[in-house]
GROMACS .gro file of C-alpha atoms in nm:
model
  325
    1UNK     CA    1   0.663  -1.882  -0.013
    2UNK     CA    2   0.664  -1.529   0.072
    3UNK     CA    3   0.659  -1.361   0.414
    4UNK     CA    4   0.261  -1.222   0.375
    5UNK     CA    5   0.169  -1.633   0.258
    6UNK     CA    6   0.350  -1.749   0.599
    7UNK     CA    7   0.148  -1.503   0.766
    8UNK     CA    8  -0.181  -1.573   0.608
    9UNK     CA    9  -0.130  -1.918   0.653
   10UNK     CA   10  -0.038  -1.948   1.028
   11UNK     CA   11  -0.350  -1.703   1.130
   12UNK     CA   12  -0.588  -1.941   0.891
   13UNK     CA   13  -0.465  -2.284   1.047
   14UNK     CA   14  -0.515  -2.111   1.440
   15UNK     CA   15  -0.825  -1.935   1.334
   16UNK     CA   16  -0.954  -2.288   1.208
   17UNK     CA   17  -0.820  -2.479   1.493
   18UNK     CA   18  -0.910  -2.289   1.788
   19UNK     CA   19  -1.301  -2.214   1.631
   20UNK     CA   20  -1.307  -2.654   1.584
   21UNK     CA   21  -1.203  -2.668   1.943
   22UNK     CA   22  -1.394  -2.407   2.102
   23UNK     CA   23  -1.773  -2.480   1.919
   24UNK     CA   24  -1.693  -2.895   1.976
   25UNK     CA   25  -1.657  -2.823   2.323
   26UNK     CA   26  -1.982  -2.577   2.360
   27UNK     CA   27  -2.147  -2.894   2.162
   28UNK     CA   28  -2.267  -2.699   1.850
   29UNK     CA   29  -2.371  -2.911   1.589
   30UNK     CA   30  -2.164  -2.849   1.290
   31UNK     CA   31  -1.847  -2.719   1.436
   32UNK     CA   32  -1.682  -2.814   1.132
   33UNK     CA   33  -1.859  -2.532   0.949
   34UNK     CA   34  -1.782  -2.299   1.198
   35UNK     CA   35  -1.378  -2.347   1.165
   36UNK     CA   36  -1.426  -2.346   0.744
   37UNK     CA   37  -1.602  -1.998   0.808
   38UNK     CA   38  -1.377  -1.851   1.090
   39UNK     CA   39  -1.040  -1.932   0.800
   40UNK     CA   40  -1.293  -1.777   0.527
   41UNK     CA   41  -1.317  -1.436   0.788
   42UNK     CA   42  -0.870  -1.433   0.781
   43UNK     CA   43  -0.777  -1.159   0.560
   44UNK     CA   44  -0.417  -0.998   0.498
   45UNK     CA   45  -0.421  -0.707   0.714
   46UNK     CA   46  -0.644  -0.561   0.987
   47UNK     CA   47  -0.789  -0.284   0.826
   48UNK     CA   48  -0.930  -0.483   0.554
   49UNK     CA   49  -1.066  -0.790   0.775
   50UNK     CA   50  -1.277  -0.494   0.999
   51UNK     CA   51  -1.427  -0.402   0.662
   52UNK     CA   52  -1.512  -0.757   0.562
   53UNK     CA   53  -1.631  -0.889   0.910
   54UNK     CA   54  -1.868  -0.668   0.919
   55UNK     CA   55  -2.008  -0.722   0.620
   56UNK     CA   56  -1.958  -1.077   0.677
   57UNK     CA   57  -2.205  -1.059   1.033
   58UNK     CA   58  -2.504  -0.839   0.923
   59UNK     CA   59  -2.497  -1.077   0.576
   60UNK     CA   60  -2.531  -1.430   0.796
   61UNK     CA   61  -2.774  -1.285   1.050
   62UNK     CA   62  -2.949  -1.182   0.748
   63UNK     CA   63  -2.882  -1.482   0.537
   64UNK     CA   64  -2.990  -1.675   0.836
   65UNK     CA   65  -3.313  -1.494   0.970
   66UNK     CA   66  -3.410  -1.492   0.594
   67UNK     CA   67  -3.401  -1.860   0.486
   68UNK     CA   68  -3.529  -2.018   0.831
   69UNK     CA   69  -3.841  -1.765   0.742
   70UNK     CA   70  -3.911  -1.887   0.370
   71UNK     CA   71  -3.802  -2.273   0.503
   72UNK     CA   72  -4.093  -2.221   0.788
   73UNK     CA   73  -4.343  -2.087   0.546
   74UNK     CA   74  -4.246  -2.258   0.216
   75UNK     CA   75  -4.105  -2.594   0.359
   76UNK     CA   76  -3.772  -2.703   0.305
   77UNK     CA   77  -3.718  -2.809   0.016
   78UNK     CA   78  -3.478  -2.756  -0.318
   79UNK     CA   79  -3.686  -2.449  -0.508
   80UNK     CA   80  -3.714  -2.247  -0.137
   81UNK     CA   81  -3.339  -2.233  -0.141
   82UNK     CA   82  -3.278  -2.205  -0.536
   83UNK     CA   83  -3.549  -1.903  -0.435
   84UNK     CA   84  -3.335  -1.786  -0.160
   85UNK     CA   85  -3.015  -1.786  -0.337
   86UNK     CA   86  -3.147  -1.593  -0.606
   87UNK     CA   87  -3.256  -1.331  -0.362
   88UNK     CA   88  -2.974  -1.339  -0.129
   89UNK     CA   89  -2.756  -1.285  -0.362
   90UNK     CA   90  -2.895  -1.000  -0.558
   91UNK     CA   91  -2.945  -0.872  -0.233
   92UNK     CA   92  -2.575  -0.865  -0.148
   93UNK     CA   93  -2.442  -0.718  -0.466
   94UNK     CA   94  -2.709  -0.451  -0.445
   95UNK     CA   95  -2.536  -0.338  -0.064
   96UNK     CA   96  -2.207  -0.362  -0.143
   97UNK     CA   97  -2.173  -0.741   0.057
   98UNK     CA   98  -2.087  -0.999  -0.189
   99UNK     CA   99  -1.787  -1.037   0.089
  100UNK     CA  100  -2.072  -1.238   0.280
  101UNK     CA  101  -2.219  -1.498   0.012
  102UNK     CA  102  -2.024  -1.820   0.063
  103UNK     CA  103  -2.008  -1.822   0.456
  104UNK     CA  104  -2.369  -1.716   0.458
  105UNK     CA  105  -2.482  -1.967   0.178
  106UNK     CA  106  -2.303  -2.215   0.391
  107UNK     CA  107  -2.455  -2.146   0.701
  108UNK     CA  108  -2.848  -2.189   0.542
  109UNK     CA  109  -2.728  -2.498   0.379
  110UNK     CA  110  -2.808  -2.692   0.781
  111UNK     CA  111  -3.189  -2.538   0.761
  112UNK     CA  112  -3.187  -2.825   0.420
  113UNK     CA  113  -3.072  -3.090   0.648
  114UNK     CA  114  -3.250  -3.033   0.990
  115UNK     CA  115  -3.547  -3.236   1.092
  116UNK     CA  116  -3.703  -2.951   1.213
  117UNK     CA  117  -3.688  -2.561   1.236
  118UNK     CA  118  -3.646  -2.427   1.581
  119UNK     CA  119  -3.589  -2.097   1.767
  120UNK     CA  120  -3.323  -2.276   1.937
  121UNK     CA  121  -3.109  -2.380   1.617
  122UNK     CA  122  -3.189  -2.022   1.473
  123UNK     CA  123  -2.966  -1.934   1.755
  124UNK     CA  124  -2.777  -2.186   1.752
  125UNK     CA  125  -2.641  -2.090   1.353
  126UNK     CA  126  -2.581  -1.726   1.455
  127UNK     CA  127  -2.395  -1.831   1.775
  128UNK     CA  128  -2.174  -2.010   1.522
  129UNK     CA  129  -2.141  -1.748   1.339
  130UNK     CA  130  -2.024  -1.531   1.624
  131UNK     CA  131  -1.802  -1.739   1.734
  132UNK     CA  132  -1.653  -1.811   1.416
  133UNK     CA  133  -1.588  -1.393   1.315
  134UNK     CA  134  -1.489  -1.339   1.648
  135UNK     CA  135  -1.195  -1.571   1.676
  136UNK     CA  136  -1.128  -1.460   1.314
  137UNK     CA  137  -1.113  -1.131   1.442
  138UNK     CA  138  -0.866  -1.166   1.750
  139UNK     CA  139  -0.645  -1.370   1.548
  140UNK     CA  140  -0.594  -1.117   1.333
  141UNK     CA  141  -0.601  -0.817   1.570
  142UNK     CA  142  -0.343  -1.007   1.822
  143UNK     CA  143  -0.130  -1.157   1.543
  144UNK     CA  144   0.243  -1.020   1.560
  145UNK     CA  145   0.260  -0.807   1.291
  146UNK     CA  146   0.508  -0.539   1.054
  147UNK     CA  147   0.475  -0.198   1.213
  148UNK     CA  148   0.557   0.162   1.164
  149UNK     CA  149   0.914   0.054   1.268
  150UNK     CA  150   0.934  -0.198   0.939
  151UNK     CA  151   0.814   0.068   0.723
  152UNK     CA  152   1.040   0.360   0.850
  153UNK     CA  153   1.309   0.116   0.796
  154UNK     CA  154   1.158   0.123   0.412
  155UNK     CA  155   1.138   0.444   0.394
  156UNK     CA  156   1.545   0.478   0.468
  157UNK     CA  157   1.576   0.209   0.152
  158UNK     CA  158   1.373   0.430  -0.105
  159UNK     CA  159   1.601   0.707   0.021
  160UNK     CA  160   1.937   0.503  -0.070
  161UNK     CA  161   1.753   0.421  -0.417
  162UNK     CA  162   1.701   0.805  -0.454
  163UNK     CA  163   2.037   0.900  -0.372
  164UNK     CA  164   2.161   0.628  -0.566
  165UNK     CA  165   1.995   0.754  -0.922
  166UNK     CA  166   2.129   1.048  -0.836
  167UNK     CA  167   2.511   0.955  -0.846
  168UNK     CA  168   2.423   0.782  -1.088
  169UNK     CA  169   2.294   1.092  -1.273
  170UNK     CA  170   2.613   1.260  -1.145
  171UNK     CA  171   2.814   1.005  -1.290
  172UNK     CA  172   2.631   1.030  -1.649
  173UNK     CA  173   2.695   1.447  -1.666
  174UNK     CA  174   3.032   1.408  -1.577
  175UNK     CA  175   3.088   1.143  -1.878
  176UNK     CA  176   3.146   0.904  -1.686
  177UNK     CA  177   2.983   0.501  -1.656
  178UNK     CA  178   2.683   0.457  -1.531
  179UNK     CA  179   2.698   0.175  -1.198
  180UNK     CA  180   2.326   0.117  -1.188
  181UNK     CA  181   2.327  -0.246  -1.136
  182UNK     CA  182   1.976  -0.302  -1.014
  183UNK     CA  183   1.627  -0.213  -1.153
  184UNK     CA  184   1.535   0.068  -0.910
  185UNK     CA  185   1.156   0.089  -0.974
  186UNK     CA  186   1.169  -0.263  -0.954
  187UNK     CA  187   1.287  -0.237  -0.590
  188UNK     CA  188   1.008   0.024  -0.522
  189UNK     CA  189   0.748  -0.112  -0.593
  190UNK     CA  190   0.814  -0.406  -0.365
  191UNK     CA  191   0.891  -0.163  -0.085
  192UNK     CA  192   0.576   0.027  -0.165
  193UNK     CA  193   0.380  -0.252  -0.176
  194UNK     CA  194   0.532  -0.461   0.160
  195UNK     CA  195   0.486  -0.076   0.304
  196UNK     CA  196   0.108  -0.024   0.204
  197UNK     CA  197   0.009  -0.397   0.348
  198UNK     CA  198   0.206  -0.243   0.725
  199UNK     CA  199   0.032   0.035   0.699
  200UNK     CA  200  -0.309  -0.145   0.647
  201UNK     CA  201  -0.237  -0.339   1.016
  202UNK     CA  202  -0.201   0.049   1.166
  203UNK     CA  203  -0.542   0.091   1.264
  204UNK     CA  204  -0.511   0.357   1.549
  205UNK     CA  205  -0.330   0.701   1.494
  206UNK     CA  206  -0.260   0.615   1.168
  207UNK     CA  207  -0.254   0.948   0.875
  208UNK     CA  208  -0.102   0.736   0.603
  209UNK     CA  209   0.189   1.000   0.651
  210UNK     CA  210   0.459   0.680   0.567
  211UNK     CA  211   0.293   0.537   0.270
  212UNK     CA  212   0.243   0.902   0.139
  213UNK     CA  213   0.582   0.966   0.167
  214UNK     CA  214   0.662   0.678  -0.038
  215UNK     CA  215   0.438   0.777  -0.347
  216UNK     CA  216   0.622   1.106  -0.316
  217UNK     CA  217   0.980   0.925  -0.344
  218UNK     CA  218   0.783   0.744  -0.607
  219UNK     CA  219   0.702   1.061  -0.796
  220UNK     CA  220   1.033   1.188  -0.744
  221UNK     CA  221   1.209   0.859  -0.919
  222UNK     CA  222   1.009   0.939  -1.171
  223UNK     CA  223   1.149   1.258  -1.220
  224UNK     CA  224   1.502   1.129  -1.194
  225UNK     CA  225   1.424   0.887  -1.476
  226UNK     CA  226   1.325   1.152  -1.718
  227UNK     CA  227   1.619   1.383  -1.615
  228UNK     CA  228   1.872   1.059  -1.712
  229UNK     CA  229   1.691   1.051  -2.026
  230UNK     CA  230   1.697   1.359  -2.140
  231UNK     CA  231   2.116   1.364  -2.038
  232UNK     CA  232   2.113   1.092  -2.308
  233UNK     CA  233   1.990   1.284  -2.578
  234UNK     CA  234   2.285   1.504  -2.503
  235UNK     CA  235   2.511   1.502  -2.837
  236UNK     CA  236   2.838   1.750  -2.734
  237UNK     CA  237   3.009   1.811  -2.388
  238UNK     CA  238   2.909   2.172  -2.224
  239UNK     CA  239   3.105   2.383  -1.986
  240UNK     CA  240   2.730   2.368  -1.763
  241UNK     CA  241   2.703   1.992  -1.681
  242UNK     CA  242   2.934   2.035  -1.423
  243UNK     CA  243   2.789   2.279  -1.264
  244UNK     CA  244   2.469   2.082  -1.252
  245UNK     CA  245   2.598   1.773  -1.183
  246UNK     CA  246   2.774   1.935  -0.863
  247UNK     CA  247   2.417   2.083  -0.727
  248UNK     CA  248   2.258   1.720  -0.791
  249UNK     CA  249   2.564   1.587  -0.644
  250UNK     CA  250   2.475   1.816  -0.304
  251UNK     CA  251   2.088   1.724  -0.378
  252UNK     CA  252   2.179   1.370  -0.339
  253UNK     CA  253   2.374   1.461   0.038
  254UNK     CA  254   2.050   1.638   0.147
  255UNK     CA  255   1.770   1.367   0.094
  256UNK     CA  256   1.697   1.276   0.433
  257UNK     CA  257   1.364   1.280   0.631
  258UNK     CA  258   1.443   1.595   0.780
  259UNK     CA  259   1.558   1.828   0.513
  260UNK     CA  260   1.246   2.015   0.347
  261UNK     CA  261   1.476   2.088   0.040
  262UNK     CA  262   1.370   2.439   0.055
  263UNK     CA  263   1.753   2.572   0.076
  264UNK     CA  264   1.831   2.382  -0.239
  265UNK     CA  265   1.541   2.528  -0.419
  266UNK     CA  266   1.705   2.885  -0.332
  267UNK     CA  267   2.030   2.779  -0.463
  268UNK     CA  268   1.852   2.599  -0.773
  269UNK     CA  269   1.711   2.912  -0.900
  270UNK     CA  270   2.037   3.113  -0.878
  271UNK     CA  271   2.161   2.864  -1.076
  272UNK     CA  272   1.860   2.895  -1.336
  273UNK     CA  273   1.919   3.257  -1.316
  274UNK     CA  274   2.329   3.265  -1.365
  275UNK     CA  275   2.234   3.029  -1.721
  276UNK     CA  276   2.002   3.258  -1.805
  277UNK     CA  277   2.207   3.583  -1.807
  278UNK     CA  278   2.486   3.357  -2.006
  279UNK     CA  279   2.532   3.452  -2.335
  280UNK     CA  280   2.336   3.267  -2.624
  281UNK     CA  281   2.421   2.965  -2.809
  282UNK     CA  282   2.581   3.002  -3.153
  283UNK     CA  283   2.563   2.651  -3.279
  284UNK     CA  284   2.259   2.442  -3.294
  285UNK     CA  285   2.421   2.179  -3.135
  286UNK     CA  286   2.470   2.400  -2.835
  287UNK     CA  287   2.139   2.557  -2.831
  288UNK     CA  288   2.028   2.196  -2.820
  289UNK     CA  289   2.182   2.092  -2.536
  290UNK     CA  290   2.109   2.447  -2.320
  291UNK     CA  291   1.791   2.353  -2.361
  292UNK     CA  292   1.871   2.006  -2.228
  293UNK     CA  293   2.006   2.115  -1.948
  294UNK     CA  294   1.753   2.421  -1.926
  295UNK     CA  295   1.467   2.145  -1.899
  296UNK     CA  296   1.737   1.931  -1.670
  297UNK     CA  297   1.684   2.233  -1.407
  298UNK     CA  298   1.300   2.226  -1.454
  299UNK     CA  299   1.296   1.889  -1.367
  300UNK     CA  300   1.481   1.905  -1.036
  301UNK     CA  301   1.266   2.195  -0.939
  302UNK     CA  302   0.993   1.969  -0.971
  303UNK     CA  303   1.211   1.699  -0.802
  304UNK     CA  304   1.268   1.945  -0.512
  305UNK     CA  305   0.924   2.110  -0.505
  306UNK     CA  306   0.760   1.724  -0.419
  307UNK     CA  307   0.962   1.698  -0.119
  308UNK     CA  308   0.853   2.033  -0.004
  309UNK     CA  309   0.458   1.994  -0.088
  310UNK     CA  310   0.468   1.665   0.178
  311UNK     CA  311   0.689   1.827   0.399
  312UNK     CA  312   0.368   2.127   0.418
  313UNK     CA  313   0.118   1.824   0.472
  314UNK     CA  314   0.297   1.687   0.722
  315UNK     CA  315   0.496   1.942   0.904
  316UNK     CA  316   0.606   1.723   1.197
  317UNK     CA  317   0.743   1.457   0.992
  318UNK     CA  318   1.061   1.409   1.156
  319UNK     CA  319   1.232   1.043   1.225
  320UNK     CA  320   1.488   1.060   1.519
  321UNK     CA  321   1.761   0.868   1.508
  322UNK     CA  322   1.628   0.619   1.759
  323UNK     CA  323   1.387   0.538   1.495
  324UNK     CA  324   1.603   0.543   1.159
  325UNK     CA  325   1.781   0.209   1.347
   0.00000   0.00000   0.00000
């Protein structure tokens, strides 16, 4: 079982508890219902169980205010609620509030069973309700959670996967064995996706600034995985790859947080310009493979030029050291 299941689980069984205990003691009638829809309300993350609670109250109020109406007017019988599901229903797919069908259908389900329609169980069902959402809702805002330290702490492992692919790059143009032993993207998208559920639980101050840095690194990998490609296709040894393979080497020693990459981009066109004041190719085989390694140095530009694009969204992105441990 994973860590998000633990968590899920434990806020479910206290959510459930603690709504059995607290609507048995205010003597509401089918406290049992109120605990099944208080572990319905439990979602993964904060931000997404504000979304859904809300939904979740306007849709029983509703749900409730509706049926005791057609029960009081039509009687309470099986077609008024086959009639009322059919409405309800449509009704909450039309808004955007399917989120609300079960715990609401639930809830009208006692107007069936009840001798007798009164203002007082009306108010009863929504103070169940209530109740229900709101413990729901401080179990999952109070719940110990991931936060931005956990994902900063990702953040410094999609670096080490960057720099990795880069030796590893280095270690291909300099003819020698690749030591990629694990699948990097792989590794990624776990860290992208543990990293997008933390940053779903940051619901103040939060400008996604983490999660967008790690599509970036994303995008960048990307890049890196096309550049070892195209290295691949190379066919004969040229006096350039070292020279390339020594900037990526220094690319891979300034990844960090705090470094823009704009410096390397300077030095990255020098380079671009020094090839192309070289003389030409004479041999197909080496025209092939300067245009290789031509398209090799478009490819880190692009590398470079990501890193520099989130570094103008977010100019104060800088992690102190405090914070990298």
């Amino acid at each position: 079982m994973n860590k998000q299941a633990v968590n899920i689980s434990i806020k479910m069984i206290l959510a459930g508890v603690i709504t059995l205990f607290v609507t048995y003691l205010l003597n509401i009638e089918y406290y049992t219902t109120a605990s099944a829809v208080s572990i319905l309300s439990i979602q993964l993350t904060k931000r997404d169980f504000i979304s859904i609670a809300i939904k979740r109250i306007i849709s029983g109020i509703v749900a409730i205010l509706l049926s005791a109406l057609m029960f009081y007017l039509l009687g309470q019988t099986f077609l008024v609620f086959a009639i009322f599901l059919i409405i309800f229903i449509f009704a909450s797919w039309f808004f955007n509030a399917s989120e609300g069908i079960v715990a609401s259908v639930v809830l009208v389900t006692h107007f069936l069973i009840v001798s007798e329609i009164t203002f007082a169980f009306i108010l009863e069902e929504i103070l169940l309700l209530l109740i229900a959402i709101g413990i729901a809702f401080l179990i999952n805002m109070l719940y110990p959670e991931l936060t931005k330290t956990s994902i900063k702490r990702s953040l410094l492992e999609v670096d080490a996967i960057i720099e990795d692919e880069l030796i590893n790059i280095v270690n291909i143009l300099n003819n020698k064995e690749s030591k990629k032993s694990v699948d990097y993207q792989k590794e990624l998208d776990k860290i992208m996706y543990d990293a997008k559920l933390i940053d779903r639980n940051i619901i103040i101050q939060n400008d996604h600034r983490y999660v967008t840095y790690l599509y970036m690194r994303n995008m960048q990998l990307q890049t890196l995985f096309k550049i070892e490609n195209n290295i691949k296709q190379i066919k004969i040894i040229h006096k350039y790859q070292n020279l390339i393979a020594n900037f990526i080497r220094k690319v891979s020693e300034n990844i960090s947080f705090n470094n823009n990459a704009a410096f390397l981009l300077v030095e990255l066109e020098d380079l671009r310009v020094f090839f192309m004041n070289e003389p030409l190719p004479t041999s197909r085989k080496e025209f092939e493979t300067r245009a290789i390694l031509f398209q090799i140095l478009l490819d880190l530009e692009n590398f470079l030029n990501y890193k520099i694009d989130f570094h103008f969204k977010y100019p104060n992105f800088i992690i102190i050291e405090e914070e990298k441990r």
